[in-house]
Coordinates of C-alpha atoms in Angstrom, one line a residue:
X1 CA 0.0 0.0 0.0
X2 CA 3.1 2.4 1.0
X3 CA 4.5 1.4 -2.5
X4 CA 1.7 2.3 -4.3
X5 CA 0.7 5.3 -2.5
X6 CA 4.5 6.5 -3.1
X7 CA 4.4 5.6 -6.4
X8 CA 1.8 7.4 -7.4
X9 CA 3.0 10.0 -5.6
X10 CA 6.5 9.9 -8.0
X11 CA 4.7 9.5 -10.7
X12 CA 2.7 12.5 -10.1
X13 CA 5.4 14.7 -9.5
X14 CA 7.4 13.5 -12.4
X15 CA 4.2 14.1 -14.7
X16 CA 3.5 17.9 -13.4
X17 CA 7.8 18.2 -13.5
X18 CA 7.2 17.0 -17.4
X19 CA 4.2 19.1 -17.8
X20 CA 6.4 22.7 -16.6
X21 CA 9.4 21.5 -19.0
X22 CA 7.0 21.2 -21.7
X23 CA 5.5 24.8 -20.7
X24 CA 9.2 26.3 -20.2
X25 CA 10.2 24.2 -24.2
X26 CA 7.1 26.1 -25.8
X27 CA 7.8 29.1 -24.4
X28 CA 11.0 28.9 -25.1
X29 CA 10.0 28.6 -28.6
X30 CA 7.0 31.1 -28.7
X31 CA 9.9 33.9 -27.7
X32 CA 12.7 31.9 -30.6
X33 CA 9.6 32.6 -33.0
X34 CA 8.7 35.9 -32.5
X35 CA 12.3 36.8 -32.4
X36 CA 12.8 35.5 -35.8
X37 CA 10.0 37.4 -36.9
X38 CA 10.9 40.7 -35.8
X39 CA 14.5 40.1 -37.0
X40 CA 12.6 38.9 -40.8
X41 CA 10.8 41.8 -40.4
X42 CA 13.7 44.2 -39.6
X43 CA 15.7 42.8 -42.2
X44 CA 12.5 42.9 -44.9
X45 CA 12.6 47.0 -44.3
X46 CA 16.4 47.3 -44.2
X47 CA 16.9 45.5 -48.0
X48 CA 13.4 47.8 -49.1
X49 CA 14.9 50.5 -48.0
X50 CA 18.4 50.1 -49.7
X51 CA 16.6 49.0 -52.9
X52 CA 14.3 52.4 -53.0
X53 CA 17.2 54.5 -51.9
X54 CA 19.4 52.6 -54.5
X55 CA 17.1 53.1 -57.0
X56 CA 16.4 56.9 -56.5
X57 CA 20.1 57.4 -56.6
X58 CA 20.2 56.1 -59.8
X59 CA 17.5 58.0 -60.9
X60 CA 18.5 61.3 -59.3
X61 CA 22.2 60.6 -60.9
X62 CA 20.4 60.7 -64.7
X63 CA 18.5 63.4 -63.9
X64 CA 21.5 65.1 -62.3
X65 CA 23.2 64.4 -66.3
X66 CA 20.2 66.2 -67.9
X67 CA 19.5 68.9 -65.7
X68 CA 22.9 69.4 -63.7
X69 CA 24.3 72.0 -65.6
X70 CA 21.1 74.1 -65.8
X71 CA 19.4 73.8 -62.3
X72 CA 22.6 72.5 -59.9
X73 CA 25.6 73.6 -61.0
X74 CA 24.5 76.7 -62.4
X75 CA 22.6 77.8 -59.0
X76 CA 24.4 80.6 -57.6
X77 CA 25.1 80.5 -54.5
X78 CA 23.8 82.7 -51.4
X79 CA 26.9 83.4 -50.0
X80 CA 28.7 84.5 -52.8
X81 CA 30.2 88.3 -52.8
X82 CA 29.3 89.2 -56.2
X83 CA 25.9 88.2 -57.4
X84 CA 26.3 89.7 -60.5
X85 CA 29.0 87.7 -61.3
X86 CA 26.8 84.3 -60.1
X87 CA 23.9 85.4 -62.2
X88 CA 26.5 86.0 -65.0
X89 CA 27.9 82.6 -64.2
X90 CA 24.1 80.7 -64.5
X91 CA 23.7 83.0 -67.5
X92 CA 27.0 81.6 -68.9
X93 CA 26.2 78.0 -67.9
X94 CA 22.5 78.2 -69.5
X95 CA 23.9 79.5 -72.8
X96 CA 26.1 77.2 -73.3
X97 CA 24.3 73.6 -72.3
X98 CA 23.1 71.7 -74.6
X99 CA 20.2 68.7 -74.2
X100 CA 21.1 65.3 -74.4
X101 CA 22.6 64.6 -77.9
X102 CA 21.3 61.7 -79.7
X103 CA 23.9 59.7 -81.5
X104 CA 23.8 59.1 -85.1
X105 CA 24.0 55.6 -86.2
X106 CA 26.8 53.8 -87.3
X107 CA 27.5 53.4 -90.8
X108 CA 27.9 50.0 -92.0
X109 CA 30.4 49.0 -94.7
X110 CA 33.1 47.0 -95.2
X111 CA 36.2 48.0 -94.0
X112 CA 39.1 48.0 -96.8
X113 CA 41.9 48.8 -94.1
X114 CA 43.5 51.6 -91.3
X115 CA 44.5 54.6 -92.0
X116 CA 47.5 56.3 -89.7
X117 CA 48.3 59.6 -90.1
X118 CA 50.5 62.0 -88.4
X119 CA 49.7 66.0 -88.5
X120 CA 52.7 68.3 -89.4
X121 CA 52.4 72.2 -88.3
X122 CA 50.9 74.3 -85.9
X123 CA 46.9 73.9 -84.3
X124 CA 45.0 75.2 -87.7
X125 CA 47.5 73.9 -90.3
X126 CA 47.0 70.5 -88.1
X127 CA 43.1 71.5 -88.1
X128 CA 42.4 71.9 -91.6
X129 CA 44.7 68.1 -92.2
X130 CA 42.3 66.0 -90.0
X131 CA 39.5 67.5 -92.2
X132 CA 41.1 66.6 -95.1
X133 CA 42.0 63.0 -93.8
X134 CA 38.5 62.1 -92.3
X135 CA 37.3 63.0 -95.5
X136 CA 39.7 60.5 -97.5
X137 CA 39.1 57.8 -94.8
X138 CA 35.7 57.9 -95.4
X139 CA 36.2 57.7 -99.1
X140 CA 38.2 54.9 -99.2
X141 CA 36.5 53.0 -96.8
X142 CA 39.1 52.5 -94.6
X143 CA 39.1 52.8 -90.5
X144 CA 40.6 56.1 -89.3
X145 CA 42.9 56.3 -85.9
X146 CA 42.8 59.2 -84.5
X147 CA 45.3 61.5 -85.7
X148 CA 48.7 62.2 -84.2
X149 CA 49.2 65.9 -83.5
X150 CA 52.6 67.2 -84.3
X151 CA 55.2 67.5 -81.4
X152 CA 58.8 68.2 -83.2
X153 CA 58.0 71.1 -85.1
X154 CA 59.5 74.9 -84.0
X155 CA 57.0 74.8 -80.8
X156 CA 57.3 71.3 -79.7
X157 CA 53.8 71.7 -78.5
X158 CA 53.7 67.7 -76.4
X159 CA 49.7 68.0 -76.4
X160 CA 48.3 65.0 -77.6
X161 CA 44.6 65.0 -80.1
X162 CA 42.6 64.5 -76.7
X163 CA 44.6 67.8 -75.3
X164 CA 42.9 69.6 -77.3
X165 CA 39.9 68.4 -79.1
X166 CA 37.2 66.2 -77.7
X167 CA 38.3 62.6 -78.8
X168 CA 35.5 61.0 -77.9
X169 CA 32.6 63.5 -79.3
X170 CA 35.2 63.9 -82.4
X171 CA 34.6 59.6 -82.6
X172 CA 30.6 59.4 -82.2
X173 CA 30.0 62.4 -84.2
X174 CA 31.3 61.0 -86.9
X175 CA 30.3 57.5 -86.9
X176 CA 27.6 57.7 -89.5
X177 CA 30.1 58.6 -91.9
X178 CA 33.5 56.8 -90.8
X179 CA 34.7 54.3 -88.3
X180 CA 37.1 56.1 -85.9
X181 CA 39.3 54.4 -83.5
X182 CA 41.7 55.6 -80.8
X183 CA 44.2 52.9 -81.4
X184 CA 44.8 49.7 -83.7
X185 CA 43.2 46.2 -83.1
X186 CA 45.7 44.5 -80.9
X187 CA 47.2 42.7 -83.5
X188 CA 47.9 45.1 -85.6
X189 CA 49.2 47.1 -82.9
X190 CA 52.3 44.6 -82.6
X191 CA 52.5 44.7 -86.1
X192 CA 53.1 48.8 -86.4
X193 CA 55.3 48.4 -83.3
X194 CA 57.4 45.9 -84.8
X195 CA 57.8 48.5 -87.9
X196 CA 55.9 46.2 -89.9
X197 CA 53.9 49.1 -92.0
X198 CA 54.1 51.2 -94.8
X199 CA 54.7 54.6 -94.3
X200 CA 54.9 57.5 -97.0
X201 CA 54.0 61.2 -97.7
X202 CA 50.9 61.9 -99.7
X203 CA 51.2 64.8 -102.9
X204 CA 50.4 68.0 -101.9
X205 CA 47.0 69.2 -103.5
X206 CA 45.5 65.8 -104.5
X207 CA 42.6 65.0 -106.3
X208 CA 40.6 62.6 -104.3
X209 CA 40.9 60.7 -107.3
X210 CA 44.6 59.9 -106.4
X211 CA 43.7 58.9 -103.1
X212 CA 41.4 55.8 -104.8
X213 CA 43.9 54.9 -107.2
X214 CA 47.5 55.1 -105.6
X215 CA 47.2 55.4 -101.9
X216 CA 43.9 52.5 -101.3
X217 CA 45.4 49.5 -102.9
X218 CA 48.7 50.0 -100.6
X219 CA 46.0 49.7 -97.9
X220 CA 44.7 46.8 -99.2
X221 CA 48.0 45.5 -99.6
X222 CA 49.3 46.5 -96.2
X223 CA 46.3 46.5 -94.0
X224 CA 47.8 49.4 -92.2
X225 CA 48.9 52.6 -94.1
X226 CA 50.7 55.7 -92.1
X227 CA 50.3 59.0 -93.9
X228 CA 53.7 61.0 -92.2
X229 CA 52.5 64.4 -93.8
X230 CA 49.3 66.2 -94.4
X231 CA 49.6 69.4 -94.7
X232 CA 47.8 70.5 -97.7
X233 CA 47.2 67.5 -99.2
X234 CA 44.1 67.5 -100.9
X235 CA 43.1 70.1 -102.8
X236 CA 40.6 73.0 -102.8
X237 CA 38.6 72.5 -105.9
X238 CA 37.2 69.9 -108.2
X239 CA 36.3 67.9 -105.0
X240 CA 32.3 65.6 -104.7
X241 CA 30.3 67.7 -103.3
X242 CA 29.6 65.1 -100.2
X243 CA 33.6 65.4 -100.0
X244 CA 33.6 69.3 -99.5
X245 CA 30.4 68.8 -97.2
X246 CA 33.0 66.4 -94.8
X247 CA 35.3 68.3 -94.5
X248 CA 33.4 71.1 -93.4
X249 CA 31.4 68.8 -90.9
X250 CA 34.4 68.0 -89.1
X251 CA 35.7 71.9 -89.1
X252 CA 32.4 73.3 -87.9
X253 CA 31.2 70.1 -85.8
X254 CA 33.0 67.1 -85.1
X255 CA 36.6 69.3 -83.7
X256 CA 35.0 70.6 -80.8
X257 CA 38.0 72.1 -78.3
X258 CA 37.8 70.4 -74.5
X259 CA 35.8 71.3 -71.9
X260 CA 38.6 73.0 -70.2
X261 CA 39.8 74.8 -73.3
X262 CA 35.9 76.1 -73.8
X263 CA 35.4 76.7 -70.5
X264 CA 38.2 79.0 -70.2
X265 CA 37.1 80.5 -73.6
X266 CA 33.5 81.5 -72.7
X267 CA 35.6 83.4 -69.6
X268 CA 37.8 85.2 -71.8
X269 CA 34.8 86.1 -73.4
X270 CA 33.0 87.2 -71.0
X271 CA 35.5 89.6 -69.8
X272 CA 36.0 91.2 -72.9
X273 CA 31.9 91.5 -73.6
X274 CA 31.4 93.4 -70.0
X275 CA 33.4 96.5 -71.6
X276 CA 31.5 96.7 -74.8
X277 CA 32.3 95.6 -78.6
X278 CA 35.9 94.3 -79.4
X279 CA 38.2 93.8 -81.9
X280 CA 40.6 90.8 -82.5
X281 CA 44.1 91.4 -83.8
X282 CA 45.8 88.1 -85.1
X283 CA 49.6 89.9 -84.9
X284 CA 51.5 87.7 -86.7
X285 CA 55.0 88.9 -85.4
X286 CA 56.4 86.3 -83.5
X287 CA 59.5 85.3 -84.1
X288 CA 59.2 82.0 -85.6
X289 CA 56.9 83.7 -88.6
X290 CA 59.8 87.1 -88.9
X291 CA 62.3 84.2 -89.1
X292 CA 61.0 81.9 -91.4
X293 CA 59.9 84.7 -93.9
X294 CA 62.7 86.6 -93.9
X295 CA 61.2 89.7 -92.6
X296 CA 62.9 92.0 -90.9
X297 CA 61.2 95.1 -91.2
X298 CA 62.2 97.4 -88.3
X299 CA 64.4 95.2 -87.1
X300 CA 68.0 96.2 -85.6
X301 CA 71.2 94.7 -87.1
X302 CA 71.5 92.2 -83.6
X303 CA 67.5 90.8 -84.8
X304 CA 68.1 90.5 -88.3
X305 CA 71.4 88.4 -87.7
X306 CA 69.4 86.4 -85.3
X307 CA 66.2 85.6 -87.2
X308 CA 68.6 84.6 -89.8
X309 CA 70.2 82.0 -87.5
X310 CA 67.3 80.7 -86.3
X311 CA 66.2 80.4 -89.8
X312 CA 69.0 78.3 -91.0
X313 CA 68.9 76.1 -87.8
X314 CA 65.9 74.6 -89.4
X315 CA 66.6 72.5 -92.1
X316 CA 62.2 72.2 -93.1
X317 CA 62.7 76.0 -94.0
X318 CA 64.2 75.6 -97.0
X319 CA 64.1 78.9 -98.2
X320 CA 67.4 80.6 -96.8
X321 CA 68.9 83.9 -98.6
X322 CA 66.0 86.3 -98.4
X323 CA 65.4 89.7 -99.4
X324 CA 63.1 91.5 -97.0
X325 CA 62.2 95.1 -98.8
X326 CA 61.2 92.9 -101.9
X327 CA 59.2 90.0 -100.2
X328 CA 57.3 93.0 -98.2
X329 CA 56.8 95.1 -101.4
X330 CA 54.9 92.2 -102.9
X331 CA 52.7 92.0 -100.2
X332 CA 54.4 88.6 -98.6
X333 CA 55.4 89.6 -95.1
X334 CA 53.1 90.7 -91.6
X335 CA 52.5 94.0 -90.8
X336 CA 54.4 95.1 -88.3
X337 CA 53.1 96.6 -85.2
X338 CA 53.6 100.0 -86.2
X339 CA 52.1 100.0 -90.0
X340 CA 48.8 97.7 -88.1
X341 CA 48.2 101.0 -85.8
X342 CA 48.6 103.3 -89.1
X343 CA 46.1 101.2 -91.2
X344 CA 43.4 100.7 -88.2
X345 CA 43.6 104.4 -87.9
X346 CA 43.4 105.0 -91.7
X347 CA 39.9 102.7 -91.6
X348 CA 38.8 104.4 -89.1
X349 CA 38.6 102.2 -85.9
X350 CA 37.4 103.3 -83.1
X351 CA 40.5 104.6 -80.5
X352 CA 38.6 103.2 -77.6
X353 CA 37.5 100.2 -78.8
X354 CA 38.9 97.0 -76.9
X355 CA 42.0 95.2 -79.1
X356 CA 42.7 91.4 -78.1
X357 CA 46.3 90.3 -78.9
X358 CA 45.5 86.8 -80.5
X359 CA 49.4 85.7 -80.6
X360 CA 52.1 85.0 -78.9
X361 CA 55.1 86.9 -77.8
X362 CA 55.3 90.0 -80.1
X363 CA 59.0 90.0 -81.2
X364 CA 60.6 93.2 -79.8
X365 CA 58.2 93.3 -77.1
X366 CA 56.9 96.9 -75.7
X367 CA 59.9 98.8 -78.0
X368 CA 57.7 97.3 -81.0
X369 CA 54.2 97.6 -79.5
X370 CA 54.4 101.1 -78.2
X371 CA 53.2 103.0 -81.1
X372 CA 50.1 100.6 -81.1
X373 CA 49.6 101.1 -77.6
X374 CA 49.6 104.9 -77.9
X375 CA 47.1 104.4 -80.7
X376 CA 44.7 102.2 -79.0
X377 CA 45.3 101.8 -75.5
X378 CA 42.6 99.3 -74.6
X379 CA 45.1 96.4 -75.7
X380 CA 44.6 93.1 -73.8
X381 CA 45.7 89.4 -74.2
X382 CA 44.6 86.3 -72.8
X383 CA 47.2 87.0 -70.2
X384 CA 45.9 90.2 -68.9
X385 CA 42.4 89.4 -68.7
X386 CA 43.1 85.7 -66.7
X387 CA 45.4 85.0 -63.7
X388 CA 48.2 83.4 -64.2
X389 CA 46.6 80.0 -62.2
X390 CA 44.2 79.9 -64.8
X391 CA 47.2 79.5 -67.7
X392 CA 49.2 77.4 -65.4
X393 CA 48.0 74.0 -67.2
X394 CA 48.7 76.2 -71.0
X395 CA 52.2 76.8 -70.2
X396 CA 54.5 75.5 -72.9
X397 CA 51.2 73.9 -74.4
X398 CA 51.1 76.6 -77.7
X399 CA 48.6 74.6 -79.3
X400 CA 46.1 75.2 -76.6
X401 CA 46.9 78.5 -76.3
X402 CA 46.1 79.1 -79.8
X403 CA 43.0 77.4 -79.6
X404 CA 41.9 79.8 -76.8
X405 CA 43.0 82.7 -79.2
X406 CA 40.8 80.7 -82.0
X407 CA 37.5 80.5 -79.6
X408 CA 38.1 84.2 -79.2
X409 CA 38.3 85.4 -82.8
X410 CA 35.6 83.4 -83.8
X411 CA 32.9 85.4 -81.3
X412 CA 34.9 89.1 -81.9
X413 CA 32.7 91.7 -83.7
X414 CA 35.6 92.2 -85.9
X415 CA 38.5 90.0 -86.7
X416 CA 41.7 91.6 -88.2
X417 CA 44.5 89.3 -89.1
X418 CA 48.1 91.1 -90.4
X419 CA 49.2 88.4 -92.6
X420 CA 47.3 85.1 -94.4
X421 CA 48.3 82.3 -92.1
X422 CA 46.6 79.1 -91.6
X423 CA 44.8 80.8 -88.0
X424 CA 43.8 83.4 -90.5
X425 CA 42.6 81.6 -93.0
X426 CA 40.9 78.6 -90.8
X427 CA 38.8 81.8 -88.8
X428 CA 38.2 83.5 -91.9
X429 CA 36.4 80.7 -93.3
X430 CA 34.3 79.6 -89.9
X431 CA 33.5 83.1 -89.4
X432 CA 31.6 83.1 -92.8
X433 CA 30.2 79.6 -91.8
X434 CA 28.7 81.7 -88.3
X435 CA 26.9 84.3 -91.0
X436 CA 29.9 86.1 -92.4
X437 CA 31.0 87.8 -89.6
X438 CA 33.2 91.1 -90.7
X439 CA 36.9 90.2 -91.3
X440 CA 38.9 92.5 -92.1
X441 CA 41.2 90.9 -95.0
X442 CA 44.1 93.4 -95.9
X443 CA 45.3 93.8 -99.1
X444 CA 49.3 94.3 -98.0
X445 CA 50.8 94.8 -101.4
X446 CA 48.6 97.7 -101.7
X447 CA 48.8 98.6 -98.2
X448 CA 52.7 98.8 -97.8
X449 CA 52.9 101.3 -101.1
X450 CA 50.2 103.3 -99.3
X451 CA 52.4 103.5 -96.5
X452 CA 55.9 104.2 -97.8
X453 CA 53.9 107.0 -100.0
X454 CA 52.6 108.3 -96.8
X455 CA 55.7 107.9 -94.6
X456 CA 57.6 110.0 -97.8
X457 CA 55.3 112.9 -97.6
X458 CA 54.1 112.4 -101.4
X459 CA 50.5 111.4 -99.7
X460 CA 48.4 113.2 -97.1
X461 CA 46.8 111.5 -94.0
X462 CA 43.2 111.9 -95.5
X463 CA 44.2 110.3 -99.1
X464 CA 45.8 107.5 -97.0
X465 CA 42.6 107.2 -95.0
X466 CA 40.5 107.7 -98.3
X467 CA 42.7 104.9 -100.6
X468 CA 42.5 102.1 -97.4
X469 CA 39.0 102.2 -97.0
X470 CA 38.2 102.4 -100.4
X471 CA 39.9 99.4 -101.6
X472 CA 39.0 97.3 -98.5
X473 CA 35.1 97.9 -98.9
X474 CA 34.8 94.3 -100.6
X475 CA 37.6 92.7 -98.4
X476 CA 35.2 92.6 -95.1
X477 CA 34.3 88.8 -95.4
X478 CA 31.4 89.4 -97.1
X479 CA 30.0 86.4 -100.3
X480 CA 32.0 85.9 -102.9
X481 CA 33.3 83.3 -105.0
X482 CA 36.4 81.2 -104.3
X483 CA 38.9 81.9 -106.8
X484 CA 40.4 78.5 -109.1
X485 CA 43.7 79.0 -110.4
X486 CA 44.9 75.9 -112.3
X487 CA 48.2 74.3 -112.0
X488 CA 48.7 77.0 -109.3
X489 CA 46.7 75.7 -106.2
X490 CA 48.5 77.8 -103.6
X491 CA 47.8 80.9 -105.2
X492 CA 44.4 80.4 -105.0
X493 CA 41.8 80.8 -102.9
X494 CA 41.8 78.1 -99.4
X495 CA 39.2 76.2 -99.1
X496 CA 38.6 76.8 -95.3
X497 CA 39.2 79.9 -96.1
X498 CA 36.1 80.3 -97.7
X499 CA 34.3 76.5 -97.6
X500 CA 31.3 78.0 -99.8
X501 CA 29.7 74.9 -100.9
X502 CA 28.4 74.7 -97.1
X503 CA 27.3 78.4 -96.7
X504 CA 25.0 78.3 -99.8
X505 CA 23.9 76.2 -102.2
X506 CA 26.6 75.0 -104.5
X507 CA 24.8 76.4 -107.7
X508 CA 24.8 80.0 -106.8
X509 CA 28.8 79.6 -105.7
X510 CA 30.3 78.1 -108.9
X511 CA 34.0 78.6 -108.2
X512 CA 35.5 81.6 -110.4
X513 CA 38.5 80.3 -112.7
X514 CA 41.4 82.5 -114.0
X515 CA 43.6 81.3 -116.4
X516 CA 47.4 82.4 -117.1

């Protein structure tokens, strides 16, 4: 009976002592269970949240593309000194922006080969080539890489294509017309670096014809052809039409200058557009143009004898024994300083007018410029009108220093160049593109006889003054018809000079021939 009583008793306690582990197990569990949940939970809203925010940074980073330049970065700000020059800033930045540009599509064909070329010269010389050779790639069918600038000539300019121009808006702009690459296929590559190419110089002032029948089957034959001069190489006249049409594409559209170079443009400006109208004066007196040309022109004995040095020290200027007083007297040197302040008088330019010095150092310096200066004191250059931080990167870089000068003259009311140099000719010719913009184009031969007469005595001021203006009244930029000389193409008139087959239609332009 004791037994039983205490067995039951055990098994009692061992059933209630089962029963509370069960109780403690489940909740136990309850609690694991809605832990887990809230931790699910938590975890649901954390990766919801990270997906939304992930997604509206994407979103607000497109936006931020489109509308950036005209709502963010252009904002000015509240604390800034000078409002006027924040409101001038947004105005700048709203001017300039441009909406989302659309690609054109690519142009399918097959591809007969690569084209390599290397650019001889300074920036417009260099300019007017990579016109010319886009233009044959695209003719030829062939695969262009992009051009390599010149970096041996007199300024040893080390800037590299994407220096200066927008490489990759110079590639996608174009790719309806021609396939443009930034470097060989790999294997090909290895090939040109092995020296496994044909290289050559093409004739000066080709046909395009010439281009299809000498210089594509050595592409076909060597898969790789390298161009080592293009300077002038295909000519002005007697071009397709779609050919002439190219080339002014890529002039007008596809060589666009980097942001940096623009930017810095627009500033320039700016700065000159605050003080009213200006004037651009390409002064071609540096010394690398008196000494290759011989002219000396108010030069002392010490310049002459050095200009002559420097002259012979460069074997590519083959022209060595010079005679200054007749190369000027047929109209075939630069102004100098002094004659540019008579003539701008003599046309009647405005004393107070703002003059931008589009060149480099003037070769005499202030001894030379002082009679201009007197004239019109309102002379600036790039130099005065920026701080010297803001050239720093331009230093030694002459190609991107003339392509500031180039951004310049192209917006000036008028644009006066003292000799016919590839900057002159290259602005000349876009200016007329932007609605024939008034360049002055001075008629030197005439001008210097004007001159001597006047500096003699045997000609009053107001028959000087009368005689310039008069025979420069059809010399302002104005229509006209691109003169054909044949047999003689670098007497005649450039090309970019005056590209007139894209200002009007071609049947109202017909080129005008003279015959000797």
């Amino acid at each position: 009976m004791c037994r039983s009583g205490r067995s039951e008793k055990k098994g009692v306690v061992i059933a209630m002592g089962l029963k509370a582990l069960s109780g403690s197990r489940v909740e136990k569990l309850k609690s694991s269970m809605m832990t887990s949940r809230s931790r699910m939970k938590l975890w649901m809203i954390r990766a919801t949240t990270s997906v939304l925010l992930w997604t509206c940074i994407v979103q607000l980073t497109a936006l931020g593309e489109m509308w950036g330049p005209r709502v963010f970065k252009g904002w000015p700000s509240c604390f800034s000194q000078d409002s006027s020059a924040a409101v001038a800033a947004l105005d700048d930045k709203l001017a300039w922006s441009a909406p989302p540009r659309v690609l054109p599509p690519k142009r399918v064909y097959k591809n007969n080969g690569y084209l390599m070329v290397s650019c001889n010269g300074g920036l417009n010389q260099m300019r007017a080539a990579i016109c010319d050779m886009v233009a044959i790639a695209r003719y030829l069918n062939v695969t262009l890489i992009v051009p390599e600038l010149d970096k041996t000539s007199f300024w040893a300019d080390p800037s590299e294509f994407e220096d200066i121009f927008d490489v990759d808006h110079f590639i996608t702009s174009l790719r309806d017309e021609v396939r443009i690459l930034k470097e060989l296929p790999p294997r090909l590559k290895k090939r040109v670096e092995q020296g496994v190419f044909y290289s050559m110089p093409p004739i000066s002032w080709s046909d395009i014809s010439y281009y299809r029948n000498q210089i594509l089957p050595l592409i076909q034959k060597y898969k790789v052809l390298h161009l080592n001069r293009t300077d002038a190489r295909l000519a002005n006249n007697g071009q397709p039409l779609e050919i002439q049409k190219l080339r002014c594409r890529v002039n007008f559209s596809a060589l666009r200058f980097t942001s940096q170079i623009e930017e810095l443009g627009r500033r320039v400006i700016r700065l000159l557009r605050q003080n009213g109208p200006f004037l651009v004066l390409h002064l071609r007196y540096e010394m690398d143009m008196l000494a290759f040309s011989g002219c000396t022109q108010g030069c002392n004995k010490d310049e002459v004898e050095e200009l002559t040095r420097m002259r012979y020290a460069y074997p590519w200027w083959k022209e060595k024994i010079i005679n200054s007083d007749l190369k000027r007297k047929d109209g075939l040197c630069p102004l100098t300083p002094e004659e540019t302040a008579l003539i701008l008088r003599a046309l009647d330019i405005d004393r107070n007018i703002q003059i931008y010095i589009a060149a480099g150092e003037i070769y005499g310096g202030e001894r030379r410029m002082a009679s201009l200066a007197a004239a019109y004191p309102r002379l600036v250059r790039k130099e005065t009108l920026l701080e010297s931080s803001d050239l720093r990167f331009f230093q030694n870089h002459s190609s991107q220093m003339a392509a500031l000068d180039y951004l310049v003259s192209l917006e000036s009311d008028i644009f006066v160049p003292t000799y016919d140099g590839n900057m002159a000719k290259v602005v000349e010719g876009h200016r007329r593109f932007l609605g024939f913009k008034k360049t002055i184009l001075l008629d030197r031969r005439l001008l210097v006889d004007l001159i001597d007469q006047y500096s003699k005595g045997s000609l009053s001021w107001d028959d000087l003054s009368s005689a310039v203006k008069e025979s420069h009244r059809d010399r302002m930029g104005n229509p006209s018809n691109r003169i054909v000389i044949p047999d003689r193409p670098k007497e005649e008139d450039y090309f970019y000079a005056n590209p007139q087959e894209c200002l009007q239609p071609s049947s109202s332009y017909e080129p005008l021939s003279i015959s000797f």
